[in-house]
C-alpha cells in the first residue's frame, strides 16, 4: 500500500500515464493481498460434519476474486487511461520523481519476488520439477499469485521507466501512453493465467500423472495393501487431497475384520499432512491391478 501511495503521488506530480498505470497496478496488488489473506484464513478452517472435505476450496474462490480484481482494477484501468492519453500531447513533468519512485519500488518488489522464487525453486526440486511447471501447477494459490504478481510488477516497472525515458529522449508524448497500455496488457495476461488456474482447481482438477504414480506407489508400499485397482485423487484445497481407492488387503479375513482394517488404513493415510479425506473400498478379485511405471 505504501508503494501504491508513492506511485499515486508520483503520478500526480509527473502527469505520466505510465505512472498512473503503475499506481493502478499497485492498488490492485494491495487489494489482491487482502483477498489472499482471506483465502488463507477461510481455507484453513477445520472440516466439520457439513463440510467433510474441509473448506480448502474457499481459497480458490477468494483467489479467483483477487485475479478478477487484477484484471478490472489493474489491466482495464491502465489500458483505458493509456488509450485516452494517446489523444493528448501532455509532457511528463518532474521525471526525476518518477524515476526515484520506480527505483525504490523495483527494490521492494525484487525482494518479494526473490523470496517467492526461492521458495518455489525449493519446492520444485523436492518434487523433481522445474520451477516454472511447479508454479503453474501448484495448488498453493497464494504462492502462485505472489510469484506472478511480483514478476509482473518488476516487468511493469521496467516498462514504465523505459516509456518515460523514451518520451524524454524523443519528445513524443505517445511513448508514455504506450507504456500505460503495455502495463495493462501485462496485467491482463497475468490475471487470465491466475483466473484459469483457480477455475481449474474449483471444478475439481485431478493431480498430474507423476503425482498419481507417486501416491499409488506410496499406497502399495503399505504392508496392509496388496493390490490397487482404482485410484482417484483431486485437490480440495491448497496442498489438500481427497483420495478414493479400491484396494485388496493382504490376508483373507472375515467381513467384519476387513471393514475394521479398512478404516484403520484410512486413518493411517489421513495422518499425512496433505490428505484431507480418504475413502477406501475393496477390490473385486478379477479386476486388473493398477501399474505405476515411470
PDB file of C-alpha atoms in Angstrom:
ATOM      1  CA  UNK A   1       0.000   0.000   0.000  1.00  0.00           C
ATOM      2  CA  UNK A   2       2.921   2.356   0.697  1.00  0.00           C
ATOM      3  CA  UNK A   3       4.255   1.656  -2.802  1.00  0.00           C
ATOM      4  CA  UNK A   4       0.778   2.354  -4.230  1.00  0.00           C
ATOM      5  CA  UNK A   5       0.574   5.668  -2.362  1.00  0.00           C
ATOM      6  CA  UNK A   6       4.064   6.649  -3.552  1.00  0.00           C
ATOM      7  CA  UNK A   7       3.209   5.841  -7.174  1.00  0.00           C
ATOM      8  CA  UNK A   8      -0.066   7.761  -6.929  1.00  0.00           C
ATOM      9  CA  UNK A   9       1.729  10.851  -5.632  1.00  0.00           C
ATOM     10  CA  UNK A  10       4.330  10.485  -8.395  1.00  0.00           C
ATOM     11  CA  UNK A  11       1.571  10.145 -10.999  1.00  0.00           C
ATOM     12  CA  UNK A  12       0.009  13.417  -9.812  1.00  0.00           C
ATOM     13  CA  UNK A  13       3.340  15.265  -9.817  1.00  0.00           C
ATOM     14  CA  UNK A  14       4.528  13.954 -13.192  1.00  0.00           C
ATOM     15  CA  UNK A  15       1.244  13.663 -15.141  1.00  0.00           C
ATOM     16  CA  UNK A  16       2.681  10.410 -16.505  1.00  0.00           C
ATOM     17  CA  UNK A  17       0.264   7.848 -17.956  1.00  0.00           C
ATOM     18  CA  UNK A  18       2.776   5.092 -17.199  1.00  0.00           C
ATOM     19  CA  UNK A  19       2.885   6.152 -13.546  1.00  0.00           C
ATOM     20  CA  UNK A  20      -0.922   6.117 -13.424  1.00  0.00           C
ATOM     21  CA  UNK A  21      -0.818   2.558 -14.771  1.00  0.00           C
ATOM     22  CA  UNK A  22       1.761   1.589 -12.163  1.00  0.00           C
ATOM     23  CA  UNK A  23      -0.312   3.179  -9.402  1.00  0.00           C
ATOM     24  CA  UNK A  24      -3.375   1.221 -10.572  1.00  0.00           C
ATOM     25  CA  UNK A  25      -1.197  -1.898 -10.664  1.00  0.00           C
ATOM     26  CA  UNK A  26      -0.039  -1.421  -7.071  1.00  0.00           C
ATOM     27  CA  UNK A  27      -3.525  -0.649  -5.761  1.00  0.00           C
ATOM     28  CA  UNK A  28      -4.786  -3.820  -7.461  1.00  0.00           C
ATOM     29  CA  UNK A  29      -1.918  -5.768  -5.863  1.00  0.00           C
ATOM     30  CA  UNK A  30      -2.679  -4.304  -2.440  1.00  0.00           C
ATOM     31  CA  UNK A  31      -6.325  -5.306  -2.700  1.00  0.00           C
ATOM     32  CA  UNK A  32      -5.279  -8.689  -4.010  1.00  0.00           C
ATOM     33  CA  UNK A  33      -3.119  -9.321  -0.947  1.00  0.00           C
ATOM     34  CA  UNK A  34      -6.164  -8.706   1.268  1.00  0.00           C
ATOM     35  CA  UNK A  35      -8.154 -11.292  -0.699  1.00  0.00           C
ATOM     36  CA  UNK A  36      -5.282 -13.789  -0.493  1.00  0.00           C
ATOM     37  CA  UNK A  37      -5.075 -13.285   3.268  1.00  0.00           C
ATOM     38  CA  UNK A  38      -8.804 -14.015   3.498  1.00  0.00           C
ATOM     39  CA  UNK A  39      -8.277 -17.055   1.226  1.00  0.00           C
ATOM     40  CA  UNK A  40      -5.606 -18.485   3.522  1.00  0.00           C
ATOM     41  CA  UNK A  41      -7.654 -17.987   6.681  1.00  0.00           C
ATOM     42  CA  UNK A  42     -11.001 -19.159   5.298  1.00  0.00           C
ATOM     43  CA  UNK A  43      -9.456 -22.180   3.606  1.00  0.00           C
ATOM     44  CA  UNK A  44      -7.593 -23.293   6.738  1.00  0.00           C
ATOM     45  CA  UNK A  45     -10.752 -23.853   8.802  1.00  0.00           C
ATOM     46  CA  UNK A  46     -11.013 -27.473  10.032  1.00  0.00           C
ATOM     47  CA  UNK A  47     -13.596 -29.735   8.397  1.00  0.00           C
ATOM     48  CA  UNK A  48     -16.894 -30.438  10.109  1.00  0.00           C
ATOM     49  CA  UNK A  49     -19.967 -32.628   9.580  1.00  0.00           C
ATOM     50  CA  UNK A  50     -21.411 -30.334   6.926  1.00  0.00           C
ATOM     51  CA  UNK A  51     -18.060 -29.943   5.183  1.00  0.00           C
ATOM     52  CA  UNK A  52     -16.383 -33.383   5.271  1.00  0.00           C
ATOM     53  CA  UNK A  53     -13.809 -32.294   2.679  1.00  0.00           C
ATOM     54  CA  UNK A  54     -12.920 -29.151   4.587  1.00  0.00           C
ATOM     55  CA  UNK A  55     -13.038 -25.531   3.461  1.00  0.00           C
ATOM     56  CA  UNK A  56      -9.976 -25.581   1.213  1.00  0.00           C
ATOM     57  CA  UNK A  57     -11.863 -24.744  -1.967  1.00  0.00           C
ATOM     58  CA  UNK A  58     -12.764 -21.375  -0.445  1.00  0.00           C
ATOM     59  CA  UNK A  59      -9.111 -20.461  -1.003  1.00  0.00           C
ATOM     60  CA  UNK A  60      -9.608 -20.966  -4.739  1.00  0.00           C
ATOM     61  CA  UNK A  61     -12.791 -18.833  -4.686  1.00  0.00           C
ATOM     62  CA  UNK A  62     -11.104 -15.879  -2.969  1.00  0.00           C
ATOM     63  CA  UNK A  63      -8.021 -16.230  -5.164  1.00  0.00           C
ATOM     64  CA  UNK A  64     -10.323 -16.150  -8.214  1.00  0.00           C
ATOM     65  CA  UNK A  65     -11.915 -12.936  -6.935  1.00  0.00           C
ATOM     66  CA  UNK A  66      -8.439 -11.483  -6.444  1.00  0.00           C
ATOM     67  CA  UNK A  67      -7.472 -12.380 -10.015  1.00  0.00           C
ATOM     68  CA  UNK A  68     -10.576 -10.616 -11.339  1.00  0.00           C
ATOM     69  CA  UNK A  69      -9.509  -7.606  -9.265  1.00  0.00           C
ATOM     70  CA  UNK A  70      -6.164  -7.505 -11.069  1.00  0.00           C
ATOM     71  CA  UNK A  71      -7.984  -7.626 -14.406  1.00  0.00           C
ATOM     72  CA  UNK A  72     -10.528  -4.897 -13.645  1.00  0.00           C
ATOM     73  CA  UNK A  73      -8.670  -2.535 -11.297  1.00  0.00           C
ATOM     74  CA  UNK A  74      -5.282  -3.006 -12.916  1.00  0.00           C
ATOM     75  CA  UNK A  75      -5.467  -4.073 -16.556  1.00  0.00           C
ATOM     76  CA  UNK A  76      -8.617  -2.294 -17.749  1.00  0.00           C
ATOM     77  CA  UNK A  77      -7.811   0.981 -15.953  1.00  0.00           C
ATOM     78  CA  UNK A  78      -4.247   1.035 -17.332  1.00  0.00           C
ATOM     79  CA  UNK A  79      -5.281   0.267 -20.911  1.00  0.00           C
ATOM     80  CA  UNK A  80      -8.170   2.753 -20.939  1.00  0.00           C
ATOM     81  CA  UNK A  81      -6.022   5.533 -19.465  1.00  0.00           C
ATOM     82  CA  UNK A  82      -3.261   4.814 -21.970  1.00  0.00           C
ATOM     83  CA  UNK A  83      -5.677   4.966 -24.905  1.00  0.00           C
ATOM     84  CA  UNK A  84      -7.067   8.279 -23.629  1.00  0.00           C
ATOM     85  CA  UNK A  85      -3.576   9.721 -23.230  1.00  0.00           C
ATOM     86  CA  UNK A  86      -2.706   8.783 -26.834  1.00  0.00           C
ATOM     87  CA  UNK A  87      -5.047  11.587 -27.878  1.00  0.00           C
ATOM     88  CA  UNK A  88      -3.274  14.078 -25.649  1.00  0.00           C
ATOM     89  CA  UNK A  89       0.154  15.638 -26.021  1.00  0.00           C
ATOM     90  CA  UNK A  90       0.879  16.317 -22.360  1.00  0.00           C
ATOM     91  CA  UNK A  91       4.553  16.261 -21.357  1.00  0.00           C
ATOM     92  CA  UNK A  92       5.792  14.341 -18.323  1.00  0.00           C
ATOM     93  CA  UNK A  93       6.721  16.779 -15.564  1.00  0.00           C
ATOM     94  CA  UNK A  94       9.453  16.183 -12.968  1.00  0.00           C
ATOM     95  CA  UNK A  95      10.518  12.796 -14.405  1.00  0.00           C
ATOM     96  CA  UNK A  96      13.149  12.507 -11.660  1.00  0.00           C
ATOM     97  CA  UNK A  97      10.343  11.952  -9.140  1.00  0.00           C
ATOM     98  CA  UNK A  98       9.030   9.105 -11.270  1.00  0.00           C
ATOM     99  CA  UNK A  99      12.483   7.510 -11.599  1.00  0.00           C
ATOM    100  CA  UNK A 100      13.070   7.641  -7.833  1.00  0.00           C
ATOM    101  CA  UNK A 101       9.714   6.059  -7.023  1.00  0.00           C
ATOM    102  CA  UNK A 102      10.184   3.417  -9.708  1.00  0.00           C
ATOM    103  CA  UNK A 103      13.670   2.569  -8.420  1.00  0.00           C
ATOM    104  CA  UNK A 104      12.501   2.193  -4.812  1.00  0.00           C
ATOM    105  CA  UNK A 105       9.528   0.112  -5.958  1.00  0.00           C
ATOM    106  CA  UNK A 106      11.808  -2.109  -8.032  1.00  0.00           C
ATOM    107  CA  UNK A 107      13.968  -2.868  -4.987  1.00  0.00           C
ATOM    108  CA  UNK A 108      10.961  -3.682  -2.775  1.00  0.00           C
ATOM    109  CA  UNK A 109       9.197  -5.785  -5.416  1.00  0.00           C
ATOM    110  CA  UNK A 110      12.505  -7.502  -6.216  1.00  0.00           C
ATOM    111  CA  UNK A 111      12.986  -8.580  -2.601  1.00  0.00           C
ATOM    112  CA  UNK A 112       9.497 -10.068  -2.511  1.00  0.00           C
ATOM    113  CA  UNK A 113       9.951 -11.817  -5.870  1.00  0.00           C
ATOM    114  CA  UNK A 114      13.287 -13.332  -4.833  1.00  0.00           C
ATOM    115  CA  UNK A 115      11.630 -14.789  -1.726  1.00  0.00           C
ATOM    116  CA  UNK A 116       8.787 -16.271  -3.794  1.00  0.00           C
ATOM    117  CA  UNK A 117      11.231 -17.583  -6.408  1.00  0.00           C
ATOM    118  CA  UNK A 118      13.467 -19.262  -3.820  1.00  0.00           C
ATOM    119  CA  UNK A 119      10.524 -20.945  -2.137  1.00  0.00           C
ATOM    120  CA  UNK A 120       9.145 -22.088  -5.498  1.00  0.00           C
ATOM    121  CA  UNK A 121      12.511 -23.424  -6.618  1.00  0.00           C
ATOM    122  CA  UNK A 122      12.996 -25.346  -3.362  1.00  0.00           C
ATOM    123  CA  UNK A 123       9.545 -26.930  -3.549  1.00  0.00           C
ATOM    124  CA  UNK A 124      10.031 -27.695  -7.255  1.00  0.00           C
ATOM    125  CA  UNK A 125      13.276 -29.526  -6.509  1.00  0.00           C
ATOM    126  CA  UNK A 126      11.567 -31.578  -3.813  1.00  0.00           C
ATOM    127  CA  UNK A 127       9.019 -32.661  -6.441  1.00  0.00           C
ATOM    128  CA  UNK A 128      11.656 -33.178  -9.156  1.00  0.00           C
ATOM    129  CA  UNK A 129      10.017 -30.493 -11.298  1.00  0.00           C
ATOM    130  CA  UNK A 130      11.070 -27.283 -12.979  1.00  0.00           C
ATOM    131  CA  UNK A 131      10.280 -24.061 -11.130  1.00  0.00           C
ATOM    132  CA  UNK A 132       8.008 -22.810 -13.914  1.00  0.00           C
ATOM    133  CA  UNK A 133       5.977 -26.037 -14.127  1.00  0.00           C
ATOM    134  CA  UNK A 134       5.638 -26.144 -10.352  1.00  0.00           C
ATOM    135  CA  UNK A 135       4.358 -22.565 -10.110  1.00  0.00           C
ATOM    136  CA  UNK A 136       1.803 -23.166 -12.871  1.00  0.00           C
ATOM    137  CA  UNK A 137       0.556 -26.485 -11.473  1.00  0.00           C
ATOM    138  CA  UNK A 138       0.781 -25.955  -7.714  1.00  0.00           C
ATOM    139  CA  UNK A 139      -2.424 -25.858  -5.701  1.00  0.00           C
ATOM    140  CA  UNK A 140      -0.846 -23.188  -3.473  1.00  0.00           C
ATOM    141  CA  UNK A 141      -2.823 -20.226  -4.802  1.00  0.00           C
ATOM    142  CA  UNK A 142      -1.007 -17.675  -2.638  1.00  0.00           C
ATOM    143  CA  UNK A 143       2.452 -18.722  -3.780  1.00  0.00           C
ATOM    144  CA  UNK A 144       1.446 -18.658  -7.455  1.00  0.00           C
ATOM    145  CA  UNK A 145      -0.245 -15.264  -7.108  1.00  0.00           C
ATOM    146  CA  UNK A 146       2.748 -13.681  -5.355  1.00  0.00           C
ATOM    147  CA  UNK A 147       5.173 -15.194  -7.893  1.00  0.00           C
ATOM    148  CA  UNK A 148       3.235 -13.904 -10.902  1.00  0.00           C
ATOM    149  CA  UNK A 149       2.285 -10.551  -9.375  1.00  0.00           C
ATOM    150  CA  UNK A 150       5.801  -9.682  -8.270  1.00  0.00           C
ATOM    151  CA  UNK A 151       7.243 -10.869 -11.580  1.00  0.00           C
ATOM    152  CA  UNK A 152       4.723  -8.735 -13.456  1.00  0.00           C
ATOM    153  CA  UNK A 153       5.445  -5.814 -11.122  1.00  0.00           C
ATOM    154  CA  UNK A 154       9.164  -5.901 -11.974  1.00  0.00           C
ATOM    155  CA  UNK A 155       8.455  -6.060 -15.712  1.00  0.00           C
ATOM    156  CA  UNK A 156       5.862  -3.286 -15.386  1.00  0.00           C
ATOM    157  CA  UNK A 157       8.340  -1.034 -13.589  1.00  0.00           C
ATOM    158  CA  UNK A 158      10.852  -1.551 -16.381  1.00  0.00           C
ATOM    159  CA  UNK A 159       8.176  -0.750 -18.980  1.00  0.00           C
ATOM    160  CA  UNK A 160       7.123   2.417 -17.152  1.00  0.00           C
ATOM    161  CA  UNK A 161      10.704   3.622 -16.712  1.00  0.00           C
ATOM    162  CA  UNK A 162      11.543   2.901 -20.359  1.00  0.00           C
ATOM    163  CA  UNK A 163       8.413   4.679 -21.582  1.00  0.00           C
ATOM    164  CA  UNK A 164       9.183   7.825 -19.613  1.00  0.00           C
ATOM    165  CA  UNK A 165      12.808   7.718 -20.813  1.00  0.00           C
ATOM    166  CA  UNK A 166      11.727   7.346 -24.463  1.00  0.00           C
ATOM    167  CA  UNK A 167       9.346  10.253 -24.001  1.00  0.00           C
ATOM    168  CA  UNK A 168      12.219  12.372 -22.682  1.00  0.00           C
ATOM    169  CA  UNK A 169      14.616  11.311 -25.432  1.00  0.00           C
ATOM    170  CA  UNK A 170      12.224  11.696 -28.369  1.00  0.00           C
ATOM    171  CA  UNK A 171       9.849  14.365 -27.092  1.00  0.00           C
ATOM    172  CA  UNK A 172       6.954  12.178 -28.256  1.00  0.00           C
ATOM    173  CA  UNK A 173       4.308  12.005 -25.513  1.00  0.00           C
ATOM    174  CA  UNK A 174       2.765   8.878 -27.068  1.00  0.00           C
ATOM    175  CA  UNK A 175       5.578   6.742 -25.634  1.00  0.00           C
ATOM    176  CA  UNK A 176       4.287   7.372 -22.118  1.00  0.00           C
ATOM    177  CA  UNK A 177       0.764   6.366 -23.151  1.00  0.00           C
ATOM    178  CA  UNK A 178       2.083   3.242 -24.860  1.00  0.00           C
ATOM    179  CA  UNK A 179       3.803   2.312 -21.608  1.00  0.00           C
ATOM    180  CA  UNK A 180       0.483   2.505 -19.785  1.00  0.00           C
ATOM    181  CA  UNK A 181      -1.162   0.269 -22.383  1.00  0.00           C
ATOM    182  CA  UNK A 182       1.667  -2.277 -22.219  1.00  0.00           C
ATOM    183  CA  UNK A 183       1.439  -2.425 -18.417  1.00  0.00           C
ATOM    184  CA  UNK A 184      -2.298  -3.040 -18.769  1.00  0.00           C
ATOM    185  CA  UNK A 185      -1.762  -5.839 -21.294  1.00  0.00           C
ATOM    186  CA  UNK A 186       0.815  -7.419 -18.990  1.00  0.00           C
ATOM    187  CA  UNK A 187      -1.635  -7.347 -16.079  1.00  0.00           C
ATOM    188  CA  UNK A 188      -4.380  -8.792 -18.269  1.00  0.00           C
ATOM    189  CA  UNK A 189      -2.178 -11.766 -19.221  1.00  0.00           C
ATOM    190  CA  UNK A 190      -1.274 -12.424 -15.578  1.00  0.00           C
ATOM    191  CA  UNK A 191      -4.924 -12.123 -14.495  1.00  0.00           C
ATOM    192  CA  UNK A 192      -6.100 -14.545 -17.200  1.00  0.00           C
ATOM    193  CA  UNK A 193      -3.488 -17.129 -16.170  1.00  0.00           C
ATOM    194  CA  UNK A 194      -4.469 -16.847 -12.494  1.00  0.00           C
ATOM    195  CA  UNK A 195      -8.192 -16.980 -13.308  1.00  0.00           C
ATOM    196  CA  UNK A 196      -7.737 -20.088 -15.463  1.00  0.00           C
ATOM    197  CA  UNK A 197      -5.708 -21.938 -12.820  1.00  0.00           C
ATOM    198  CA  UNK A 198      -8.119 -21.144  -9.986  1.00  0.00           C
ATOM    199  CA  UNK A 199     -11.117 -22.156 -12.098  1.00  0.00           C
ATOM    200  CA  UNK A 200      -9.402 -25.463 -12.883  1.00  0.00           C
ATOM    201  CA  UNK A 201      -8.999 -26.237  -9.183  1.00  0.00           C
ATOM    202  CA  UNK A 202     -12.542 -25.130  -8.395  1.00  0.00           C
ATOM    203  CA  UNK A 203     -14.100 -27.562 -10.876  1.00  0.00           C
ATOM    204  CA  UNK A 204     -12.075 -30.426  -9.406  1.00  0.00           C
ATOM    205  CA  UNK A 205      -8.845 -30.818 -11.331  1.00  0.00           C
ATOM    206  CA  UNK A 206      -7.010 -34.082 -10.762  1.00  0.00           C
ATOM    207  CA  UNK A 207      -3.357 -34.387  -9.921  1.00  0.00           C
ATOM    208  CA  UNK A 208      -0.651 -34.884 -12.545  1.00  0.00           C
ATOM    209  CA  UNK A 209       0.306 -38.347 -13.812  1.00  0.00           C
ATOM    210  CA  UNK A 210       3.600 -38.078 -11.942  1.00  0.00           C
ATOM    211  CA  UNK A 211       1.906 -37.248  -8.637  1.00  0.00           C
ATOM    212  CA  UNK A 212      -0.651 -40.027  -9.205  1.00  0.00           C
ATOM    213  CA  UNK A 213       2.166 -42.523  -9.708  1.00  0.00           C
ATOM    214  CA  UNK A 214       3.920 -41.367  -6.541  1.00  0.00           C
ATOM    215  CA  UNK A 215       0.724 -41.690  -4.482  1.00  0.00           C
ATOM    216  CA  UNK A 216      -0.051 -45.102  -5.981  1.00  0.00           C
ATOM    217  CA  UNK A 217       3.432 -46.362  -5.173  1.00  0.00           C
ATOM    218  CA  UNK A 218       3.165 -44.988  -1.626  1.00  0.00           C
ATOM    219  CA  UNK A 219      -0.124 -46.850  -1.082  1.00  0.00           C
ATOM    220  CA  UNK A 220       1.314 -50.106  -2.402  1.00  0.00           C
ATOM    221  CA  UNK A 221       4.264 -49.782  -0.022  1.00  0.00           C
ATOM    222  CA  UNK A 222       1.848 -50.021   2.904  1.00  0.00           C
ATOM    223  CA  UNK A 223       2.034 -53.568   4.333  1.00  0.00           C
ATOM    224  CA  UNK A 224      -1.766 -53.728   4.663  1.00  0.00           C
ATOM    225  CA  UNK A 225      -2.386 -53.169   0.910  1.00  0.00           C
ATOM    226  CA  UNK A 226      -1.668 -55.982  -1.547  1.00  0.00           C
ATOM    227  CA  UNK A 227      -3.226 -54.605  -4.720  1.00  0.00           C
ATOM    228  CA  UNK A 228      -4.682 -51.338  -6.015  1.00  0.00           C
ATOM    229  CA  UNK A 229      -7.352 -51.467  -8.732  1.00  0.00           C
ATOM    230  CA  UNK A 230      -8.761 -47.931  -8.687  1.00  0.00           C
ATOM    231  CA  UNK A 231      -7.319 -44.580  -7.674  1.00  0.00           C
ATOM    232  CA  UNK A 232      -8.781 -41.091  -7.882  1.00  0.00           C
ATOM    233  CA  UNK A 233      -7.056 -38.092  -6.293  1.00  0.00           C
ATOM    234  CA  UNK A 234      -8.080 -34.456  -6.561  1.00  0.00           C
ATOM    235  CA  UNK A 235      -7.321 -31.198  -4.780  1.00  0.00           C
ATOM    236  CA  UNK A 236      -9.922 -29.912  -2.332  1.00  0.00           C
ATOM    237  CA  UNK A 237      -7.742 -27.007  -1.194  1.00  0.00           C
ATOM    238  CA  UNK A 238      -4.171 -25.723  -1.350  1.00  0.00           C
ATOM    239  CA  UNK A 239      -1.972 -28.791  -0.768  1.00  0.00           C
ATOM    240  CA  UNK A 240      -5.026 -30.745   0.431  1.00  0.00           C
ATOM    241  CA  UNK A 241      -6.022 -34.011  -1.261  1.00  0.00           C
ATOM    242  CA  UNK A 242      -9.158 -36.156  -1.485  1.00  0.00           C
ATOM    243  CA  UNK A 243      -8.232 -39.790  -2.151  1.00  0.00           C
ATOM    244  CA  UNK A 244     -10.608 -42.517  -3.353  1.00  0.00           C
ATOM    245  CA  UNK A 245      -9.195 -46.002  -3.951  1.00  0.00           C
ATOM    246  CA  UNK A 246     -10.173 -49.636  -4.338  1.00  0.00           C
ATOM    247  CA  UNK A 247      -7.710 -51.943  -2.640  1.00  0.00           C
ATOM    248  CA  UNK A 248      -7.115 -55.604  -1.975  1.00  0.00           C
ATOM    249  CA  UNK A 249      -5.971 -56.059   1.595  1.00  0.00           C
ATOM    250  CA  UNK A 250      -3.351 -58.633   2.483  1.00  0.00           C
ATOM    251  CA  UNK A 251      -4.806 -61.811   4.018  1.00  0.00           C
ATOM    252  CA  UNK A 252      -8.257 -63.389   3.911  1.00  0.00           C
ATOM    253  CA  UNK A 253     -10.250 -62.397   6.962  1.00  0.00           C
ATOM    254  CA  UNK A 254     -13.925 -62.109   7.898  1.00  0.00           C
ATOM    255  CA  UNK A 255     -16.068 -59.219   6.609  1.00  0.00           C
ATOM    256  CA  UNK A 256     -16.206 -57.512  10.000  1.00  0.00           C
ATOM    257  CA  UNK A 257     -12.445 -57.729  10.450  1.00  0.00           C
ATOM    258  CA  UNK A 258     -11.791 -56.437   6.911  1.00  0.00           C
ATOM    259  CA  UNK A 259     -14.090 -53.441   7.440  1.00  0.00           C
ATOM    260  CA  UNK A 260     -12.222 -52.568  10.635  1.00  0.00           C
ATOM    261  CA  UNK A 261      -8.848 -52.896   8.877  1.00  0.00           C
ATOM    262  CA  UNK A 262     -10.015 -50.656   6.014  1.00  0.00           C
ATOM    263  CA  UNK A 263     -10.967 -47.965   8.498  1.00  0.00           C
ATOM    264  CA  UNK A 264      -7.568 -48.265  10.188  1.00  0.00           C
ATOM    265  CA  UNK A 265      -5.782 -47.894   6.830  1.00  0.00           C
ATOM    266  CA  UNK A 266      -7.873 -44.803   6.057  1.00  0.00           C
ATOM    267  CA  UNK A 267      -6.944 -43.238   9.379  1.00  0.00           C
ATOM    268  CA  UNK A 268      -3.270 -44.015   8.799  1.00  0.00           C
ATOM    269  CA  UNK A 269      -3.314 -42.324   5.384  1.00  0.00           C
ATOM    270  CA  UNK A 270      -5.235 -39.308   6.699  1.00  0.00           C
ATOM    271  CA  UNK A 271      -2.416 -38.633   9.170  1.00  0.00           C
ATOM    272  CA  UNK A 272      -0.410 -37.308   6.220  1.00  0.00           C
ATOM    273  CA  UNK A 273      -0.477 -33.505   6.285  1.00  0.00           C
ATOM    274  CA  UNK A 274      -1.540 -33.263   2.628  1.00  0.00           C
ATOM    275  CA  UNK A 275      -4.528 -35.629   2.886  1.00  0.00           C
ATOM    276  CA  UNK A 276      -7.916 -34.162   3.815  1.00  0.00           C
ATOM    277  CA  UNK A 277     -10.068 -37.276   3.335  1.00  0.00           C
ATOM    278  CA  UNK A 278      -9.629 -40.901   2.236  1.00  0.00           C
ATOM    279  CA  UNK A 279     -12.336 -43.310   1.090  1.00  0.00           C
ATOM    280  CA  UNK A 280     -11.284 -46.924   0.557  1.00  0.00           C
ATOM    281  CA  UNK A 281     -13.318 -49.848  -0.717  1.00  0.00           C
ATOM    282  CA  UNK A 282     -12.436 -53.450  -1.522  1.00  0.00           C
ATOM    283  CA  UNK A 283     -11.349 -54.568  -4.957  1.00  0.00           C
ATOM    284  CA  UNK A 284     -13.027 -57.385  -6.851  1.00  0.00           C
ATOM    285  CA  UNK A 285     -10.607 -60.232  -7.440  1.00  0.00           C
ATOM    286  CA  UNK A 286     -10.976 -60.267 -11.242  1.00  0.00           C
ATOM    287  CA  UNK A 287     -10.227 -56.511 -11.556  1.00  0.00           C
ATOM    288  CA  UNK A 288      -6.838 -55.686 -13.037  1.00  0.00           C
ATOM    289  CA  UNK A 289      -4.214 -54.197 -10.773  1.00  0.00           C
ATOM    290  CA  UNK A 290      -3.019 -50.681 -11.500  1.00  0.00           C
ATOM    291  CA  UNK A 291       0.574 -50.304 -12.697  1.00  0.00           C
ATOM    292  CA  UNK A 292       2.643 -47.230 -11.913  1.00  0.00           C
ATOM    293  CA  UNK A 293       5.557 -47.476 -14.306  1.00  0.00           C
ATOM    294  CA  UNK A 294       7.780 -44.405 -14.593  1.00  0.00           C
TER     295      UNK A 294
END
